[in-house]
């Protein structure tokens, strides 16, 4: 039934019994009494209502809305309990909820509404951000999903594609975007460290055949190419980011899990969203080509000036791509620090600007195209301390095929160590600590007593030096250095880049003497085992490598540390 005809109906919703108290001007909760009550007098001109018992002396009745049951009379605080109405047994007074509890209920309900409304608004905003992000289906070139419990590798691609206002001065006017700036970001499984490995755009590589999806949904295979620049792995002949990912795997043996791609506008919008990024240069810069003008020392750049900073090739070093990569690494480290600073993270305005700028700037593979997934990736990255993010570049050498080198090729003597470390989830910050320890151990090999030259017993092998070097060095040691217990043992089984001296622990004093005579570094000394010489006595083995400079010429070769990150994200550095 409706409210007008409820009468004494049981289980009336209390929300329907909030009535106005004319004495206080406020609404109060009036529960329906057990005893029958008369109807409230109607408006003027209506039939008179039946009479009802008079109110106790000194009290006034409280009018209620038409059609409502009359509430029981209220007694004053401290007054004795009232007698029950005639003809009825007494009953316990109805226990009313306290004002505090009412307030709590209403406040809780209001908060619940706000939370639901906020969640709905947040959901719509997330969908809005998701609409900003572009995605590319690269098939099996990328992983099918993102795992928060594993190490992961993301290929970050900066293209020279022109989009937006103010980019007319950069890139090729008709280009669909080449792989201009490339960083393979490896994040360790335990999130304690990360490695940002830059890949030079002028690196000569083989681009494999690549299956791509066209705008009409059909698939086609873009034929590969040999001995071409890395930047051609994107854009040319319709190659997509999946082709660049496959090229990285072919060149390094590291398979990227996902890719994130941005064009020139990303640098401009992201730096503006965080109110600029601090950079540092050793000398004042006035580059006519990029229009970059900066004083010596620290400056804050954003927008067009930030783009000029990362694009210039003529303001630093030898005006080459490798020097520009170092500058870009320094810039990214500064941008990371600014994006994770308290000034940014505690500012809702900056965070919203950053979210808009980042999502509008990005194109990613479909597996991470959801804003929720991108958020998960960002949160995983946030766990890595900036001091443990190593920036480095693939070890390269000038292209030997070019009379005047303008491109580079992978350095096969150093790069495999880097690729293996990333594939095996080895931290380069830990490598640097290990290198420091090893360097100390190597230096210690030269410290201690030295035997007399006449007590040194050594066999000499030619392991890559010029023909006849072993015999010439033998003559020098016997006639000029006093090492009379030496002999020529012929050629080594394998060629060595560096000269080495292997010795047993009890020959350390002999090794130090020979190292002093030849200018051998601690790294050239190889603790191991002795061999038997022509007289049947234990002797050391000296193997002359390709670095051998000639009989009697000291090598003074320094230890060559394995490639490592040139900088870390927590350090401020000045470009030079």
Coordinates of C-alpha atoms in Angstrom, one line a residue:
X1 CA 0.0 0.0 0.0
X2 CA 1.0 3.6 -0.4
X3 CA 2.1 5.9 2.4
X4 CA -1.4 7.4 2.9
X5 CA -2.9 4.1 3.8
X6 CA -0.3 2.4 5.8
X7 CA -2.0 3.0 9.2
X8 CA -0.6 0.4 11.6
X9 CA 1.3 -1.6 9.0
X10 CA 4.2 -3.5 10.4
X11 CA 7.8 -3.1 9.2
X12 CA 7.5 0.4 8.1
X13 CA 10.7 1.8 6.7
X14 CA 12.1 4.3 9.2
X15 CA 13.2 6.5 6.3
X16 CA 9.5 7.2 5.7
X17 CA 9.0 8.4 9.3
X18 CA 11.2 11.5 9.3
X19 CA 8.8 14.3 10.2
X20 CA 9.2 18.0 10.9
X21 CA 9.2 19.1 14.6
X22 CA 7.7 22.7 14.6
X23 CA 9.3 23.4 17.9
X24 CA 12.8 22.9 16.7
X25 CA 12.4 23.4 13.0
X26 CA 14.2 20.1 12.4
X27 CA 13.2 16.7 11.0
X28 CA 13.0 13.9 13.6
X29 CA 12.6 10.1 13.3
X30 CA 9.1 9.1 14.7
X31 CA 8.5 5.4 14.9
X32 CA 4.9 4.1 14.6
X33 CA 3.4 3.5 18.1
X34 CA 1.7 0.2 19.0
X35 CA -1.5 1.8 20.1
X36 CA -4.1 2.9 17.6
X37 CA -3.8 6.6 16.9
X38 CA -6.2 9.1 15.4
X39 CA -5.6 10.6 12.0
X40 CA -4.1 14.0 12.0
X41 CA -6.7 16.8 11.4
X42 CA -6.8 17.6 7.7
X43 CA -6.5 20.9 6.1
X44 CA -9.2 23.6 6.5
X45 CA -12.5 22.7 4.9
X46 CA -12.0 18.9 5.4
X47 CA -14.2 16.8 7.6
X48 CA -13.4 17.1 11.3
X49 CA -11.2 14.3 12.6
X50 CA -12.3 12.1 15.4
X51 CA -11.3 13.3 18.9
X52 CA -8.3 11.8 20.7
X53 CA -7.2 11.7 24.3
X54 CA -5.9 15.0 25.6
X55 CA -2.2 15.5 26.0
X56 CA -0.8 15.4 29.5
X57 CA -0.7 18.7 31.2
X58 CA 2.1 21.0 30.3
X59 CA 2.8 19.2 27.0
X60 CA 1.9 20.1 23.4
X61 CA 1.1 17.7 20.6
X62 CA 3.3 17.6 17.6
X63 CA 1.6 18.0 14.3
X64 CA 2.7 15.5 11.6
X65 CA 2.3 15.3 7.9
X66 CA -1.1 14.2 6.6
X67 CA -1.6 10.5 6.5
X68 CA 1.2 9.8 9.0
X69 CA 0.5 8.0 12.3
X70 CA 0.7 10.2 15.3
X71 CA 3.9 9.7 17.2
X72 CA 3.8 8.9 20.9
X73 CA 4.1 11.9 23.2
X74 CA 7.6 12.7 24.3
X75 CA 8.5 13.2 27.9
X76 CA 10.9 15.7 29.3
X77 CA 14.3 14.7 30.4
X78 CA 14.2 13.7 34.1
X79 CA 10.4 13.4 34.3
X80 CA 8.9 10.2 35.8
X81 CA 7.7 7.5 33.3
X82 CA 4.2 8.2 32.0
X83 CA 1.3 5.8 32.7
X84 CA 0.2 3.7 29.7
X85 CA -2.9 4.6 27.9
X86 CA -6.2 3.4 29.5
X87 CA -7.1 -0.2 28.6
X88 CA -3.5 -1.1 27.6
X89 CA -0.8 -2.9 29.5
X90 CA 2.5 -1.0 29.9
X91 CA 5.3 -1.8 27.5
X92 CA 9.0 -0.9 27.3
X93 CA 9.6 2.4 25.7
X94 CA 11.0 2.1 22.1
X95 CA 14.8 2.5 22.2
X96 CA 15.8 5.3 19.9
X97 CA 19.2 5.4 18.2
X98 CA 21.4 8.1 19.5
X99 CA 22.1 11.3 17.6
X100 CA 25.8 10.3 17.3
X101 CA 24.8 7.0 15.7
X102 CA 22.5 8.7 13.3
X103 CA 25.2 11.1 12.3
X104 CA 27.6 8.1 11.8
X105 CA 25.0 6.4 9.5
X106 CA 24.4 9.4 7.4
X107 CA 28.1 10.2 7.2
X108 CA 29.0 6.7 6.3
X109 CA 26.3 6.7 3.6
X110 CA 27.6 9.9 2.2
X111 CA 31.2 8.7 2.1
X112 CA 30.1 5.5 0.4
X113 CA 28.4 7.6 -2.3
X114 CA 31.5 9.7 -2.7
X115 CA 33.7 6.7 -3.0
X116 CA 31.4 5.0 -5.6
X117 CA 31.2 8.3 -7.5
X118 CA 35.0 8.7 -7.3
X119 CA 35.6 5.2 -8.5
X120 CA 33.2 5.7 -11.4
X121 CA 34.9 8.9 -12.3
X122 CA 38.4 7.2 -12.0
X123 CA 37.2 4.4 -14.2
X124 CA 36.0 6.8 -16.9
X125 CA 39.3 8.8 -16.6
X126 CA 41.3 5.6 -17.0
X127 CA 39.3 4.7 -20.1
X128 CA 40.0 8.2 -21.4
X129 CA 43.7 7.7 -20.8
X130 CA 43.5 4.3 -22.5
X131 CA 42.1 6.0 -25.5
X132 CA 45.1 8.2 -25.7
X133 CA 47.5 5.2 -26.1
X134 CA 48.2 3.9 -29.6
X135 CA 48.8 0.1 -30.0
X136 CA 50.4 -2.0 -32.7
X137 CA 49.9 -5.8 -33.1
X138 CA 53.4 -7.1 -33.6
X139 CA 52.4 -10.8 -33.3
X140 CA 54.9 -13.1 -31.6
X141 CA 57.6 -10.5 -31.7
X142 CA 56.3 -9.4 -28.3
X143 CA 55.2 -11.4 -25.2
X144 CA 51.5 -12.2 -24.9
X145 CA 51.2 -10.5 -21.5
X146 CA 53.2 -8.6 -18.8
X147 CA 54.4 -10.5 -15.8
X148 CA 55.0 -8.7 -12.5
X149 CA 57.0 -11.6 -11.1
X150 CA 59.7 -12.0 -13.8
X151 CA 62.6 -10.0 -15.2
X152 CA 61.5 -8.1 -18.3
X153 CA 63.0 -6.3 -21.3
X154 CA 61.3 -3.3 -22.9
X155 CA 62.6 -1.8 -26.1
X156 CA 62.1 2.0 -26.0
X157 CA 62.1 3.6 -29.5
X158 CA 62.3 7.3 -30.2
X159 CA 61.3 8.0 -33.8
X160 CA 62.0 10.9 -36.0
X161 CA 58.4 11.0 -37.2
X162 CA 57.0 14.5 -37.5
X163 CA 53.7 15.0 -35.6
X164 CA 52.4 18.1 -34.1
X165 CA 53.2 21.7 -34.4
X166 CA 56.8 22.9 -34.4
X167 CA 58.5 19.8 -35.6
X168 CA 59.2 20.9 -39.2
X169 CA 62.9 21.4 -38.5
X170 CA 63.5 17.7 -37.6
X171 CA 63.6 14.4 -39.5
X172 CA 62.7 13.6 -43.1
X173 CA 59.6 15.4 -44.2
X174 CA 58.1 12.3 -45.8
X175 CA 59.3 9.8 -43.2
X176 CA 56.9 7.5 -41.4
X177 CA 59.5 7.4 -38.6
X178 CA 62.8 5.6 -38.3
X179 CA 64.3 4.1 -35.1
X180 CA 66.2 7.3 -34.2
X181 CA 66.9 6.7 -30.5
X182 CA 66.8 3.1 -29.1
X183 CA 67.2 1.9 -25.6
X184 CA 66.7 -1.7 -24.4
X185 CA 65.6 -1.5 -20.8
X186 CA 66.2 -4.6 -18.7
X187 CA 64.6 -4.7 -15.3
X188 CA 65.8 -7.5 -12.9
X189 CA 63.5 -10.1 -11.5
X190 CA 64.1 -8.9 -7.9
X191 CA 63.6 -5.2 -9.0
X192 CA 66.9 -4.2 -7.3
X193 CA 68.5 -3.0 -10.5
X194 CA 68.0 -2.2 -14.2
X195 CA 70.1 -1.7 -17.3
X196 CA 69.4 0.9 -20.0
X197 CA 71.3 -0.3 -23.0
X198 CA 71.5 2.2 -25.9
X199 CA 71.6 0.9 -29.4
X200 CA 73.3 3.4 -31.9
X201 CA 71.1 4.2 -34.8
X202 CA 74.2 4.0 -37.1
X203 CA 75.0 0.4 -36.0
X204 CA 75.4 -1.9 -39.0
X205 CA 73.1 -4.9 -38.6
X206 CA 71.2 -7.5 -40.5
X207 CA 67.4 -6.9 -40.5
X208 CA 65.5 -10.2 -40.6
X209 CA 62.3 -10.9 -42.6
X210 CA 59.4 -9.4 -40.7
X211 CA 55.7 -10.3 -40.7
X212 CA 53.6 -7.1 -40.3
X213 CA 49.9 -6.4 -40.2
X214 CA 48.5 -3.8 -42.6
X215 CA 45.8 -1.2 -41.9
X216 CA 43.3 -3.4 -43.7
X217 CA 44.1 -6.3 -41.4
X218 CA 46.0 -8.4 -43.9
X219 CA 49.5 -9.7 -43.1
X220 CA 52.6 -9.3 -45.3
X221 CA 56.2 -10.2 -44.9
X222 CA 58.7 -7.4 -45.4
X223 CA 62.0 -8.9 -46.7
X224 CA 65.1 -8.5 -44.6
X225 CA 68.3 -6.7 -45.5
X226 CA 71.9 -7.3 -44.7
X227 CA 74.6 -4.7 -43.6
X228 CA 72.3 -1.7 -43.1
X229 CA 71.9 0.8 -40.4
X230 CA 69.8 -0.1 -37.4
X231 CA 67.4 2.8 -37.8
X232 CA 66.1 1.3 -41.0
X233 CA 64.5 -1.5 -39.0
X234 CA 61.5 0.8 -38.5
X235 CA 59.4 2.7 -41.0
X236 CA 61.2 1.7 -44.2
X237 CA 59.2 -0.6 -46.5
X238 CA 56.4 -0.6 -44.0
X239 CA 58.4 -2.1 -41.1
X240 CA 56.7 -1.7 -37.7
X241 CA 58.1 -1.8 -34.2
X242 CA 58.0 -5.6 -34.3
X243 CA 60.6 -5.6 -37.0
X244 CA 62.9 -3.5 -34.7
X245 CA 62.3 -5.9 -31.9
X246 CA 63.3 -8.8 -34.1
X247 CA 66.4 -6.9 -35.3
X248 CA 67.5 -6.4 -31.6
X249 CA 67.1 -10.1 -31.0
X250 CA 69.1 -11.0 -34.1
X251 CA 71.9 -8.6 -33.3
X252 CA 72.2 -9.2 -29.5
X253 CA 70.5 -12.5 -28.7
X254 CA 68.2 -10.6 -26.3
X255 CA 64.5 -10.9 -27.1
X256 CA 62.5 -7.8 -26.0
X257 CA 59.2 -8.6 -24.2
X258 CA 57.5 -5.4 -25.2
X259 CA 58.1 -2.1 -26.9
X260 CA 57.2 1.5 -26.1
X261 CA 57.5 4.0 -29.0
X262 CA 57.3 7.8 -29.0
X263 CA 58.1 10.6 -31.4
X264 CA 59.5 14.1 -31.1
X265 CA 56.5 15.4 -29.2
X266 CA 57.0 13.1 -26.3
X267 CA 60.1 15.0 -25.2
X268 CA 58.4 18.3 -25.5
X269 CA 55.1 17.3 -23.7
X270 CA 56.7 15.2 -20.9
X271 CA 59.2 17.9 -19.9
X272 CA 56.5 20.6 -20.0
X273 CA 54.3 18.3 -17.8
X274 CA 56.9 18.3 -15.0
X275 CA 57.8 22.0 -15.4
X276 CA 61.2 21.3 -17.0
X277 CA 64.2 19.0 -16.5
X278 CA 67.6 20.1 -15.2
X279 CA 70.6 19.5 -17.5
X280 CA 74.2 20.5 -17.2
X281 CA 76.8 21.4 -19.8
X282 CA 80.5 22.0 -19.2
X283 CA 80.7 24.7 -21.8
X284 CA 78.2 27.2 -23.2
X285 CA 76.3 25.9 -26.2
X286 CA 75.1 27.9 -29.2
X287 CA 74.2 25.3 -31.9
X288 CA 72.9 27.0 -35.0
X289 CA 71.4 23.7 -36.4
X290 CA 69.4 22.6 -33.4
X291 CA 69.0 26.2 -32.1
X292 CA 70.1 25.1 -28.7
X293 CA 71.5 27.9 -26.6
X294 CA 72.6 27.2 -23.1
X295 CA 75.0 28.8 -20.6
X296 CA 77.8 26.7 -19.0
X297 CA 76.6 24.9 -15.9
X298 CA 73.1 23.9 -14.9
X299 CA 69.9 24.9 -16.8
X300 CA 66.3 23.8 -16.9
X301 CA 64.9 22.8 -20.3
X302 CA 61.5 22.0 -21.4
X303 CA 59.4 21.8 -24.6
X304 CA 61.2 22.8 -27.8
X305 CA 64.5 23.5 -25.9
X306 CA 64.5 20.0 -24.3
X307 CA 64.0 18.5 -27.7
X308 CA 66.9 20.5 -29.1
X309 CA 69.0 19.2 -26.2
X310 CA 68.5 15.6 -27.0
X311 CA 68.6 16.0 -30.8
X312 CA 71.8 18.1 -31.2
X313 CA 74.8 16.3 -32.7
X314 CA 77.1 19.2 -33.0
X315 CA 77.3 20.7 -29.5
X316 CA 79.1 17.9 -27.7
X317 CA 82.2 15.7 -28.2
X318 CA 83.0 14.7 -31.7
X319 CA 79.6 15.8 -33.1
X320 CA 78.7 12.1 -33.6
X321 CA 75.9 9.8 -32.6
X322 CA 77.8 8.1 -29.8
X323 CA 78.4 11.4 -28.0
X324 CA 74.7 12.3 -28.5
X325 CA 73.7 9.0 -26.9
X326 CA 75.7 9.9 -23.8
X327 CA 73.9 13.2 -23.6
X328 CA 70.5 11.5 -24.0
X329 CA 71.4 9.1 -21.2
X330 CA 72.2 12.0 -18.9
X331 CA 68.9 13.6 -19.9
X332 CA 66.9 10.5 -19.2
X333 CA 68.5 10.1 -15.8
X334 CA 67.4 13.7 -15.0
X335 CA 63.9 13.1 -16.3
X336 CA 63.6 10.0 -14.2
X337 CA 64.6 11.9 -11.1
X338 CA 62.1 14.7 -11.8
X339 CA 59.2 12.3 -12.5
X340 CA 59.8 10.5 -9.3
X341 CA 60.5 13.5 -7.2
X342 CA 58.2 14.5 -4.3
X343 CA 57.5 17.8 -6.1
X344 CA 55.9 15.8 -9.0
X345 CA 54.3 12.9 -7.0
X346 CA 52.6 15.2 -4.5
X347 CA 51.1 17.5 -7.1
X348 CA 47.8 16.2 -8.5
X349 CA 48.0 18.9 -11.3
X350 CA 51.4 17.7 -12.4
X351 CA 50.4 14.0 -12.2
X352 CA 47.4 14.6 -14.4
X353 CA 49.4 16.6 -16.9
X354 CA 52.0 13.8 -16.9
X355 CA 49.4 11.1 -17.4
X356 CA 47.9 13.0 -20.3
X357 CA 51.3 13.7 -21.9
X358 CA 52.6 10.2 -21.4
X359 CA 49.6 8.4 -22.8
X360 CA 49.2 10.7 -25.8
X361 CA 52.9 10.3 -26.6
X362 CA 53.0 6.5 -26.6
X363 CA 52.5 3.6 -29.0
X364 CA 52.9 0.2 -27.4
X365 CA 52.3 -3.5 -28.2
X366 CA 48.8 -4.8 -27.6
X367 CA 49.7 -6.8 -24.6
X368 CA 50.5 -3.7 -22.6
X369 CA 48.0 -1.4 -24.3
X370 CA 45.8 -1.2 -21.2
X371 CA 46.4 1.8 -18.9
X372 CA 46.2 -0.6 -15.9
X373 CA 49.1 -2.7 -17.4
X374 CA 51.1 0.5 -18.1
X375 CA 50.5 1.5 -14.5
X376 CA 51.7 -1.9 -13.3
X377 CA 54.9 -1.5 -15.4
X378 CA 55.4 2.0 -13.9
X379 CA 55.0 0.6 -10.4
X380 CA 57.5 -2.2 -11.0
X381 CA 60.0 0.4 -12.4
X382 CA 59.4 2.6 -9.4
X383 CA 60.8 -0.2 -7.1
X384 CA 64.2 0.0 -8.7
X385 CA 66.5 2.5 -6.9
X386 CA 67.8 5.1 -9.4
X387 CA 71.4 4.5 -8.1
X388 CA 71.0 1.0 -9.5
X389 CA 69.9 2.0 -13.0
X390 CA 72.9 1.7 -15.3
X391 CA 73.1 3.5 -18.5
X392 CA 75.5 2.1 -21.1
X393 CA 75.9 1.6 -24.9
X394 CA 76.5 -1.5 -26.9
X395 CA 80.2 -1.8 -27.2
X396 CA 81.1 -0.9 -30.8
X397 CA 84.0 -0.1 -33.1
X398 CA 84.3 1.9 -36.3
X399 CA 83.0 0.1 -39.4
X400 CA 86.2 -1.3 -40.9
X401 CA 84.5 -1.5 -44.3
X402 CA 84.4 2.3 -44.6
X403 CA 87.5 4.3 -45.7
X404 CA 86.1 7.2 -43.5
X405 CA 84.0 5.5 -40.9
X406 CA 80.5 7.0 -40.3
X407 CA 78.9 3.9 -39.0
X408 CA 79.8 1.4 -36.3
X409 CA 79.8 -2.4 -35.9
X410 CA 79.4 -4.5 -32.7
X411 CA 82.7 -5.0 -30.8
X412 CA 82.8 -8.8 -30.7
X413 CA 85.5 -8.8 -28.0
X414 CA 83.4 -6.9 -25.5
X415 CA 79.7 -6.9 -26.5
X416 CA 79.0 -10.6 -25.7
X417 CA 79.8 -10.0 -22.0
X418 CA 77.1 -7.3 -22.0
X419 CA 74.5 -9.4 -23.8
X420 CA 75.2 -12.4 -21.6
X421 CA 74.8 -10.4 -18.4
X422 CA 71.4 -9.0 -19.5
X423 CA 70.2 -12.4 -20.7
X424 CA 71.3 -13.9 -17.3
X425 CA 69.7 -11.1 -15.3
X426 CA 73.1 -10.0 -13.9
X427 CA 73.2 -6.5 -12.5
X428 CA 75.8 -4.1 -13.8
X429 CA 75.9 -2.3 -10.5
X430 CA 76.9 -5.6 -9.0
X431 CA 79.4 -6.1 -11.8
X432 CA 80.9 -2.8 -11.0
X433 CA 81.3 -3.8 -7.4
X434 CA 82.8 -7.1 -8.4
X435 CA 85.1 -5.3 -10.9
X436 CA 86.3 -3.0 -8.1
X437 CA 87.0 -6.1 -5.9
X438 CA 88.8 -7.8 -8.7
X439 CA 90.8 -4.7 -9.5
X440 CA 92.1 -4.7 -6.0
X441 CA 93.0 -8.3 -6.2
X442 CA 94.8 -7.8 -9.5
X443 CA 96.8 -4.9 -8.1
X444 CA 97.7 -7.0 -5.1
X445 CA 99.5 -9.5 -7.3
X446 CA 102.3 -7.0 -7.9
X447 CA 102.8 -6.3 -4.2
X448 CA 105.3 -8.3 -2.3
X449 CA 108.9 -9.6 -2.4
X450 CA 110.7 -10.1 -5.8
X451 CA 113.2 -12.8 -6.4
X452 CA 116.5 -12.1 -8.1
X453 CA 116.4 -12.1 -11.9
X454 CA 118.8 -15.1 -11.9
X455 CA 116.3 -17.2 -10.0
X456 CA 113.5 -16.6 -12.5
X457 CA 112.7 -19.8 -14.5
X458 CA 110.4 -19.1 -17.5
X459 CA 109.4 -20.7 -20.8
X460 CA 108.4 -18.3 -23.6
X461 CA 105.7 -18.9 -26.1
X462 CA 104.6 -16.8 -29.1
X463 CA 100.8 -16.4 -28.8
X464 CA 100.1 -13.8 -31.4
X465 CA 103.1 -11.5 -31.5
X466 CA 105.1 -10.9 -34.6
X467 CA 107.1 -13.8 -35.9
X468 CA 110.4 -14.4 -34.0
X469 CA 109.3 -12.4 -31.0
X470 CA 109.7 -15.3 -28.6
X471 CA 113.4 -15.7 -29.6
X472 CA 114.1 -12.0 -29.5
X473 CA 112.6 -11.7 -26.1
X474 CA 114.5 -14.7 -24.8
X475 CA 117.8 -13.0 -26.0
X476 CA 116.9 -9.8 -24.2
X477 CA 116.0 -11.5 -21.0
X478 CA 119.2 -13.7 -20.9
X479 CA 121.7 -11.0 -22.1
X480 CA 120.3 -7.8 -20.7
X481 CA 117.9 -8.6 -17.9
X482 CA 119.8 -11.4 -16.2
X483 CA 117.0 -13.9 -16.5
X484 CA 119.4 -16.7 -17.5
X485 CA 117.0 -19.6 -16.7
X486 CA 114.7 -18.9 -19.6
X487 CA 114.0 -20.8 -22.8
X488 CA 112.0 -20.6 -26.1
X489 CA 109.1 -23.0 -26.1
X490 CA 107.9 -22.1 -29.7
X491 CA 104.3 -21.1 -30.6
X492 CA 101.3 -21.3 -28.4
X493 CA 98.2 -23.4 -29.3
X494 CA 96.0 -20.3 -29.6
X495 CA 96.5 -16.6 -30.2
X496 CA 96.0 -14.1 -27.4
X497 CA 95.2 -10.5 -27.5
X498 CA 97.1 -9.8 -24.3
X499 CA 100.4 -11.1 -23.0
X500 CA 100.1 -13.4 -20.0
X501 CA 102.3 -14.9 -17.4
X502 CA 101.1 -18.1 -15.6
X503 CA 102.7 -19.2 -12.4
X504 CA 102.2 -21.5 -9.4
X505 CA 101.6 -20.0 -5.9
X506 CA 105.2 -20.6 -4.8
X507 CA 106.5 -18.8 -7.9
X508 CA 104.8 -15.4 -7.0
X509 CA 108.1 -13.7 -6.2
X510 CA 109.5 -14.8 -9.5
X511 CA 106.4 -13.5 -11.3
X512 CA 106.7 -10.1 -9.7
X513 CA 110.3 -9.8 -10.8
X514 CA 109.5 -10.7 -14.4
X515 CA 106.5 -8.3 -14.3
X516 CA 108.8 -5.6 -13.2
X517 CA 111.3 -6.3 -16.0
X518 CA 108.6 -6.4 -18.7
X519 CA 106.1 -3.8 -17.5
X520 CA 103.4 -6.4 -17.0
X521 CA 100.2 -5.3 -15.2
X522 CA 98.6 -7.3 -12.5
X523 CA 96.0 -8.4 -15.0
X524 CA 98.7 -10.1 -17.1
X525 CA 99.7 -12.2 -14.1
X526 CA 97.6 -15.4 -14.0
X527 CA 97.9 -17.5 -10.9
X528 CA 97.7 -21.1 -11.9
X529 CA 100.2 -24.0 -12.2
X530 CA 103.8 -24.4 -13.2
X531 CA 105.2 -26.4 -16.1
X532 CA 108.4 -28.4 -16.4
X533 CA 111.3 -26.8 -18.4
X534 CA 114.0 -28.6 -20.4
X535 CA 116.0 -29.4 -17.2
X536 CA 112.9 -31.0 -15.6
X537 CA 112.5 -28.1 -13.1
X538 CA 109.2 -26.1 -12.5
X539 CA 109.0 -23.0 -14.6
X540 CA 106.5 -20.2 -15.3
X541 CA 104.9 -19.8 -18.8
X542 CA 105.1 -16.4 -20.6
X543 CA 102.9 -16.1 -23.6
X544 CA 103.5 -13.1 -25.8
X545 CA 100.1 -11.7 -27.1
X546 CA 99.3 -9.4 -29.9
X547 CA 100.0 -6.4 -27.6
X548 CA 103.7 -7.4 -27.4
X549 CA 105.6 -4.3 -28.4
X550 CA 109.0 -5.8 -29.0
X551 CA 112.0 -7.2 -27.2
X552 CA 113.0 -5.1 -24.2
X553 CA 110.0 -2.7 -24.6
X554 CA 107.8 -2.6 -21.5
X555 CA 104.2 -3.3 -22.0
X556 CA 102.8 -1.2 -19.2
X557 CA 99.4 -2.6 -20.2
X558 CA 96.4 -1.5 -18.0
X559 CA 93.8 -3.9 -16.9
X560 CA 90.8 -3.9 -19.3
X561 CA 87.6 -3.9 -17.3
X562 CA 84.5 -5.6 -18.8
X563 CA 82.1 -3.1 -20.3
X564 CA 79.8 -1.5 -17.8
X565 CA 77.4 1.4 -17.4
X566 CA 79.0 4.7 -17.9
X567 CA 76.6 6.4 -15.5
X568 CA 73.7 5.7 -13.2
X569 CA 70.3 7.5 -13.0
X570 CA 70.9 9.0 -9.6
X571 CA 73.9 11.1 -10.7
X572 CA 73.9 14.6 -12.2
X573 CA 76.5 14.9 -15.0
X574 CA 77.4 17.7 -17.3
X575 CA 77.5 17.1 -21.1
X576 CA 80.7 17.9 -22.8

